[in-house]
Amino acid sequence: MKIPFKKFILFFSALFMGLVYSLWACGPSLYLDEDRFALFRSTIDGQSGLEPFYYSERFLNSNIPDPDNLDYKRNCEEWRIFTNNEAIEKDIYEIQYQTTPNDFEYAYNTGNWKEFSGNTFIKWLTKKQNKKALDYMMLSKQSEFTQFGNMDPWNDSNNVYDNTLKYVAVEASRQMRSTSSSFLRERYAFQAEKAFYYLTKDEALKGTDSVAMLYQKYLCKSNSVILGWSQLYYAMILDSTQRTTYLLKTFDNSEEKKLFCYHQISATDLDTLEQRTSDKHLLALIYTMRVINDPGRDLNAIQKVYSLEPESKYLPFLISREINKLENWLWSPEMLHFNAKADNDYYGQHYPYQKPYSYFAEKNLVKDKAYLKTFCSFLEQMNSNKVGKNYLNIALAHLYNMSENYSLALQKINQIKNIRDTLYATQKLIEYTIALSNIYDIRKDSIKNILYKNIQSLIAINPVFVNEKYDDYESGNFAYDDDNPEAERNDDLSELLLLLSRQYQNKSDIVTAGLLYNKAGVITNANDGSGNWNYYYDENNPDTSNDNYTSIAYFDRTANPATIDSLLSLKHKKNKSNFEKYITTQNWASDDFYKDLKGTILLRQQKFAEALKVFKEMNANFWEKTYAYKDFLPKTSVTNLASLTPWIKDYQPDYPLVSKRYITQDIVNLLEQIKNEKDNEKKSQLYCLLGNAEYNMSYIGFHWMMTSYGWSSGISLKPDWFNNGFCSKNEDYMKNYYGCAQAISQYKNALALTKKPEQKASILLMLSLCDKAMQKYNDVKYDIDHDYNYKYISPYLLILKKQYGNTETYKLALTDCPDIKGSLKNK
């Protein structure tokens, strides 16, 4: 979502021989399952009632019992058959689950059914011969009122509740015995059972029907949806293993009650029942429940379910859940660069403390890949007649794609036949695209055309990939619907685009990789401008609204100058292929913003003349009106260090505009002067100015935005999401930016050429600053953790005190820079 106003950046200043920026920064927020990569659709097993138990970092997914209302729909289907097809399911659902008890009771008592005109179920119920069915529906609405109805605030609501519940219990029992319809008898028995369950402590009802009698006599042999519902109330009056047994049966027979049963059964309950039963179906349910509770490897439990009950309806669900785990363990780190959880072997064995996370991650990766291979072998051995041939083939195709056995994946894909289900069709296209893109050269136009066709086919089958996922399809801006439990599974196209982006990057096609990455819009563990620097632009200049860091973030991390040329060439290409049209359909930044990136990359490479040539191609006012330059790129000369060097009184004049062009021109001029200067003292002065410029363009300098698009509160050598780090793959640049390497080099050149004590003192002071920055850089790079009281004292300061302690520069530094005085105390 574009924010149509200028973001204000919260920053604090601190003194270290002058002003040093300290900017608050943190990464974006993650929602739902944005830190896991999942391309195997959990819903492919066709059991959406199990949605609350899909493998997910989002606790129990939607936490909605029976999110697709399968039990309700089954009940409506049973009523449709009972009406001899005179009522349609939609109308039955409206009356059963969308009509309030008050509205139904009013129509029932007055005989005024005008509000329901056109409803086929009401039409059937109000026929004279169906009066008993209408009476039952009225009683069921009264029962519903005791649980969900709005009580009259002027009456004693407890008495109203109790009296209504007692009436339902007694009347349902009476009608249960008198009706000749087995269909209505079961439903009356269930209403009675439910009412008596809530009235178990009512002394007036003692000696009447009980929950146990009603279930055992009227309900236990039902083939209706009522069976699962009635088993729950029966289970709740039992103790110990009998209670666990019937909770498992309820879980098995009812979609709506699954979540409740899950919360009622403990691990101890399952262990106890396992020891006391030999019923294979119950044992299979026990192992199924254990898998639901476990985020780890569960092949052993799945094998146990298969051996006990080869046709278990839960096997596809359990297999899908395991595949999603493998995706998270293997693909999430690779595709999203978020770390999967490592084993805690660290705590079980006495490894040295310096073992990095990477050690454990690599160890885990080896184990996960071995587990993937074992899991594939198990699926290959399963009887496809028991589990389903198409399901096994699609599952194996995905697993073989994950294990990089793409030829085998393609074989399995080709064995999937007669697909009409959109879930299978979608998954088949995903698997085919992955296999194809790895078997063939994706840089070829013919393969790109196939990829385009596959993407369009996916969109045609799943319009939700576009309509729900994107606020703006052209921009590719991601937006989850928090209220939709399927939201994570509706981002499959985006994740597929990200996977293709990674493959193009591996082929060194950075332009295609970057455009696919931006098109995907998936949050990864990289700084894509989702923090303080996201969409930073001037509200008074709407034409620059796309000139934000998000537009260039991927290329900032990966591109070289030639990449930017190719990117702009594709942007303006007239006769694009379908694939090129697809990946270039997004919100582009202005040409000048990409040219600014090209010039910035050249600055990082110390190619100042080439950078200047690029900047001269751009609009002179670009930096005045675009992004955050006006706020963070000073007009003061890049050679001026202001309060950092109070001993220097002569400063260069300010620039007329905020402009990288003027600054780069100054540096190019300096380099030319150094090249031509013959006098050592003058050359030393020029090297000092060049050192100042390099210092100012570093992380701790005033002109840091010359080479970086943002400033984080700490040194970040990885483009990580958490710290909003602005990081480049150019290690030399990182050393220059964070460690002042180039500034050190230029100051050393200056030091070697001068013989003046004041000049040497000034240079040594700047070298001490740069040396301290280099120390911090090395500490981060090599993960060196110093003692809490450790304070680094640059050797340049010791040389300064020893050899140039009598200079005016040194004395002024002690006066104006208390940290210098503190560092040299007692030295």
mmCIF file of C-alpha atoms in Angstrom, residues 37-39 455 464-466 469-470 476 478 488-501 516-523:
data_model
loop_
_atom_site.group_PDB
_atom_site.id
_atom_site.type_symbol
_atom_site.label_atom_id
_atom_site.label_comp_id
_atom_site.label_asym_id
_atom_site.label_seq_id
_atom_site.Cartn_x
_atom_site.Cartn_y
_atom_site.Cartn_z
ATOM 1 C CA PHE A 37 7.374 -21.175 2.217
ATOM 2 C CA ALA A 38 4.601 -23.615 1.337
ATOM 3 C CA LEU A 39 3.742 -24.592 -2.242
ATOM 4 C CA ILE A 455 1.238 -18.804 -14.930
ATOM 5 C CA VAL A 464 -8.054 -15.546 -6.068
ATOM 6 C CA PHE A 465 -4.318 -15.550 -6.831
ATOM 7 C CA VAL A 466 -4.868 -12.089 -8.279
ATOM 8 C CA LYS A 469 -3.652 -11.344 -2.942
ATOM 9 C CA TYR A 470 -3.020 -8.027 -4.602
ATOM 10 C CA GLY A 476 2.191 -6.804 -7.036
ATOM 11 C CA PHE A 478 1.002 -8.099 -1.100
ATOM 12 C CA GLU A 488 -1.582 -18.334 3.243
ATOM 13 C CA ARG A 489 -2.560 -20.904 0.640
ATOM 14 C CA ASN A 490 -3.720 -18.199 -1.750
ATOM 15 C CA ASP A 491 -0.185 -16.852 -2.168
ATOM 16 C CA ASP A 492 1.032 -19.875 -4.136
ATOM 17 C CA LEU A 493 1.521 -17.924 -7.356
ATOM 18 C CA SER A 494 3.657 -15.384 -5.519
ATOM 19 C CA GLU A 495 5.771 -18.105 -3.959
ATOM 20 C CA LEU A 496 6.165 -19.783 -7.343
ATOM 21 C CA LEU A 497 7.340 -16.464 -8.814
ATOM 22 C CA LEU A 498 9.831 -16.137 -5.974
ATOM 23 C CA LEU A 499 11.109 -19.656 -6.657
ATOM 24 C CA LEU A 500 11.580 -18.755 -10.331
ATOM 25 C CA SER A 501 13.305 -15.532 -9.294
ATOM 26 C CA LEU A 516 10.012 -11.626 -10.750
ATOM 27 C CA TYR A 517 11.057 -10.899 -7.178
ATOM 28 C CA ASN A 518 9.233 -7.566 -7.197
ATOM 29 C CA LYS A 519 6.250 -9.160 -8.949
ATOM 30 C CA ALA A 520 6.052 -11.841 -6.262
ATOM 31 C CA GLY A 521 5.830 -9.286 -3.470
ATOM 32 C CA VAL A 522 6.705 -11.917 -0.867
ATOM 33 C CA ILE A 523 8.378 -10.796 2.353
#
